[in-house]
Amino acid sequence: MQITDIKVRKLFDEGPMKAVVSVTFDGQLAVHDIKVIHARDKFFIVMPSRKNPDDTYRDIVHPINAEFRNRLEAEVIAAYEAELATVAANAYEEANL
């Protein structure tokens, strides 16, 4: 399974949640609402989930093995960092016009 697209949908400045992204697999399946979190001095992803009646959360979709989870996490975080760089470059250009 190939990750064919990652779109950073929203960026956050405050709090541990830094972004919400959508990932497309094999150009045929999109997974929305993957969250980029920064806590304990590292970045990681949280898969989309729903709240259960007992106030716990359960993932709606998730990687089956650690190898794919690591690859997905690395690519999502790289896309987040690239988006931050683009936003910073655009802000710099606008400030110097």
Coordinates of N, CA and C in Angstrom, one line a residue:
M1 N 0.8 -1.2 0.0 CA 0.0 0.0 0.0 C 0.9 1.2 0.0
Q2 N 0.6 2.1 -0.9 CA 1.4 3.4 -1.1 C 0.6 4.6 -0.6
I3 N 1.3 5.4 0.1 CA 0.7 6.7 0.5 C 0.9 7.6 -0.7
T4 N -0.2 8.0 -1.3 CA -0.1 8.8 -2.6 C -0.3 10.3 -2.4
D5 N -0.9 10.7 -1.2 CA -1.1 12.1 -1.0 C -1.3 12.3 0.5
I6 N -0.8 13.5 1.0 CA -1.0 13.9 2.3 C -1.3 15.4 2.3
K7 N -2.5 15.7 2.8 CA -2.9 17.1 2.8 C -3.0 17.6 4.3
V8 N -2.3 18.6 4.6 CA -2.5 19.2 5.9 C -3.7 20.1 5.9
R9 N -4.7 19.8 6.6 CA -6.0 20.5 6.6 C -6.0 21.7 7.5
K10 N -5.4 21.6 8.6 CA -5.5 22.7 9.6 C -4.2 22.6 10.5
L11 N -3.7 23.8 10.8 CA -2.5 23.9 11.7 C -3.0 24.6 13.0
F12 N -2.4 24.3 14.1 CA -2.7 24.8 15.4 C -1.4 25.4 16.0
D13 N -1.5 26.6 16.6 CA -0.3 27.1 17.3 C -0.3 26.7 18.8
E14 N -1.5 26.7 19.4 CA -1.6 26.4 20.8 C -1.9 25.0 21.1
G15 N -1.4 24.5 22.2 CA -1.7 23.2 22.7 C -0.9 22.1 22.0
P16 N -1.1 20.8 22.4 CA -0.3 19.7 21.9 C -0.7 19.3 20.5
M17 N -2.0 19.5 20.1 CA -2.4 19.2 18.7 C -1.8 20.2 17.8
K18 N -1.0 19.8 16.8 CA -0.4 20.8 15.9 C -1.0 20.8 14.5
A19 N -1.7 19.7 14.1 CA -2.3 19.7 12.8 C -3.3 18.6 12.7
V20 N -4.2 18.7 11.7 CA -5.1 17.7 11.3 C -4.8 17.4 9.8
V21 N -4.6 16.2 9.4 CA -4.3 15.9 8.0 C -5.2 14.8 7.5
S22 N -5.2 14.7 6.2 CA -5.9 13.6 5.4 C -4.8 12.9 4.6
V23 N -4.9 11.6 4.6 CA -3.9 10.8 3.8 C -4.7 10.0 2.8
T24 N -4.2 9.9 1.6 CA -4.7 9.1 0.5 C -3.8 7.9 0.3
F25 N -4.4 6.7 0.2 CA -3.6 5.5 -0.1 C -4.0 5.0 -1.5
D26 N -3.0 4.6 -2.2 CA -3.1 4.1 -3.6 C -4.0 4.9 -4.5
G27 N -4.1 6.2 -4.2 CA -5.0 7.0 -5.0 C -6.5 6.6 -4.9
Q28 N -6.9 5.8 -3.9 CA -8.2 5.3 -3.9 C -8.9 5.3 -2.6
L29 N -8.2 5.5 -1.5 CA -8.8 5.5 -0.2 C -8.3 6.7 0.6
A30 N -9.2 7.5 1.2 CA -8.7 8.7 2.0 C -9.1 8.4 3.4
V31 N -8.2 8.8 4.3 CA -8.4 8.7 5.7 C -8.3 10.1 6.2
H32 N -9.3 10.7 6.8 CA -9.3 12.0 7.3 C -9.2 12.1 8.8
D33 N -8.8 13.3 9.3 CA -8.7 13.5 10.7 C -7.6 12.8 11.5
I34 N -6.5 12.6 10.8 CA -5.3 12.1 11.5 C -4.7 13.3 12.2
K35 N -4.4 13.2 13.5 CA -3.9 14.4 14.2 C -2.4 14.2 14.4
V36 N -1.7 15.4 14.3 CA -0.3 15.5 14.6 C -0.2 16.1 16.0
I37 N 0.4 15.4 16.9 CA 0.5 15.8 18.3 C 2.0 16.0 18.6
H38 N 2.3 17.0 19.4 CA 3.6 17.2 20.0 C 3.5 17.2 21.5
A39 N 4.1 16.2 22.1 CA 4.1 16.0 23.5 C 5.4 15.3 24.0
R40 N 5.8 15.6 25.1 CA 7.0 14.9 25.7 C 8.2 15.1 24.7
D41 N 8.3 16.3 24.1 CA 9.4 16.6 23.2 C 9.5 15.8 21.9
K42 N 8.4 15.2 21.5 CA 8.4 14.5 20.2 C 7.0 14.6 19.5
F43 N 7.1 14.4 18.2 CA 5.9 14.4 17.4 C 5.4 12.9 17.2
F44 N 4.1 12.8 17.2 CA 3.5 11.5 16.8 C 2.1 11.7 16.2
I45 N 1.5 10.7 15.7 CA 0.2 10.8 15.1 C -0.8 10.1 15.9
V46 N -2.1 10.6 15.9 CA -3.2 9.9 16.5 C -4.2 9.7 15.4
M47 N -4.7 8.4 15.3 CA -5.6 8.0 14.2 C -7.0 8.5 14.6
P48 N -7.9 8.6 13.6 CA -9.3 9.1 13.8 C -10.0 8.1 14.8
S49 N -10.8 8.6 15.7 CA -11.4 7.8 16.7 C -12.8 8.3 17.0
R50 N -13.6 7.5 17.7 CA -14.9 7.9 18.1 C -15.0 7.6 19.6
K51 N -15.9 8.4 20.2 CA -16.1 8.2 21.7 C -17.1 7.2 21.9
N52 N -16.8 6.3 22.8 CA -17.7 5.2 23.2 C -18.7 5.7 24.4
P53 N -19.8 5.0 24.6 CA -20.7 5.4 25.7 C -20.0 5.4 27.1
D54 N -18.9 4.7 27.3 CA -18.2 4.7 28.6 C -17.1 5.8 28.6
D55 N -17.2 6.7 27.7 CA -16.2 7.9 27.6 C -14.8 7.5 27.2
T56 N -14.6 6.3 26.7 CA -13.3 5.9 26.2 C -13.3 6.2 24.7
Y57 N -12.2 6.1 24.0 CA -12.1 6.3 22.6 C -11.6 5.1 21.9
R58 N -12.1 4.9 20.7 CA -11.7 3.7 19.9 C -11.4 4.2 18.5
D59 N -10.2 3.7 18.0 CA -9.8 4.1 16.6 C -10.8 3.6 15.6
I60 N -11.1 4.4 14.7 CA -12.0 4.0 13.6 C -11.2 3.2 12.5
V61 N -9.9 3.7 12.3 CA -9.0 3.1 11.4 C -7.6 3.2 12.0
H62 N -6.8 2.1 11.7 CA -5.5 2.2 12.3 C -4.6 1.2 11.6
P63 N -3.3 1.5 11.6 CA -2.3 0.5 11.0 C -2.3 -0.8 11.7
I64 N -2.1 -1.9 11.0 CA -2.1 -3.2 11.6 C -0.7 -3.6 12.2
N65 N 0.3 -3.1 11.6 CA 1.7 -3.5 12.1 C 2.5 -2.2 12.4
A66 N 3.6 -2.4 13.2 CA 4.4 -1.3 13.6 C 5.2 -0.7 12.4
E67 N 5.6 -1.6 11.5 CA 6.4 -1.1 10.3 C 5.5 -0.1 9.5
F68 N 4.3 -0.4 9.2 CA 3.5 0.5 8.4 C 3.1 1.8 9.3
R69 N 2.9 1.6 10.6 CA 2.6 2.8 11.4 C 3.8 3.7 11.5
N70 N 5.0 3.2 11.6 CA 6.2 4.0 11.6 C 6.3 4.8 10.3
R71 N 6.1 4.1 9.1 CA 6.2 4.7 7.8 C 5.1 5.8 7.7
L72 N 3.9 5.5 8.1 CA 2.8 6.5 8.0 C 3.1 7.7 8.9
E73 N 3.6 7.5 10.1 CA 3.9 8.5 11.0 C 5.0 9.4 10.5
A74 N 6.0 8.8 10.0 CA 7.2 9.6 9.4 C 6.7 10.5 8.2
E75 N 5.9 9.9 7.3 CA 5.5 10.7 6.2 C 4.5 11.8 6.6
V76 N 3.6 11.5 7.5 CA 2.7 12.6 7.9 C 3.5 13.7 8.6
I77 N 4.4 13.4 9.5 CA 5.2 14.4 10.2 C 6.0 15.2 9.2
A78 N 6.6 14.5 8.2 CA 7.3 15.2 7.2 C 6.5 16.2 6.4
A79 N 5.2 15.8 6.1 CA 4.3 16.7 5.4 C 3.9 17.9 6.3
Y80 N 3.7 17.6 7.6 CA 3.4 18.7 8.5 C 4.6 19.7 8.5
E81 N 5.8 19.2 8.6 CA 7.0 20.1 8.7 C 7.1 20.9 7.4
A82 N 6.9 20.2 6.2 CA 6.9 20.9 4.9 C 5.9 22.0 4.9
E83 N 4.7 21.8 5.4 CA 3.6 22.8 5.4 C 4.0 24.0 6.3
L84 N 4.6 23.7 7.5 CA 5.1 24.8 8.3 C 6.1 25.6 7.6
A85 N 7.0 25.0 6.8 CA 8.0 25.7 6.1 C 7.4 26.6 5.0
T86 N 6.4 26.1 4.3 CA 5.7 26.8 3.3 C 5.0 28.0 3.9
V87 N 4.3 27.8 5.0 CA 3.6 28.9 5.7 C 4.6 30.0 6.1
A88 N 5.7 29.6 6.7 CA 6.7 30.6 7.1 C 7.3 31.3 5.9
A89 N 7.5 30.6 4.8 CA 8.1 31.3 3.6 C 7.0 32.3 3.1
N90 N 5.8 31.9 3.0 CA 4.7 32.8 2.6 C 4.6 34.0 3.5
A91 N 4.7 33.8 4.8 CA 4.6 35.0 5.7 C 5.8 35.9 5.5
Y92 N 6.9 35.3 5.3 CA 8.1 36.2 5.1 C 8.0 37.0 3.8
E93 N 7.5 36.3 2.7 CA 7.3 37.1 1.4 C 6.3 38.2 1.6
E94 N 5.2 37.9 2.3 CA 4.1 39.0 2.5 C 4.7 40.1 3.4
A95 N 5.5 39.8 4.3 CA 6.1 40.9 5.2 C 7.0 41.7 4.5
N96 N 7.6 41.2 3.4 CA 8.7 42.0 2.7 C 8.2 42.5 1.3
L97 N 6.9 42.6 1.2 CA 6.3 43.2 -0.1 C 6.2 44.7 0.0

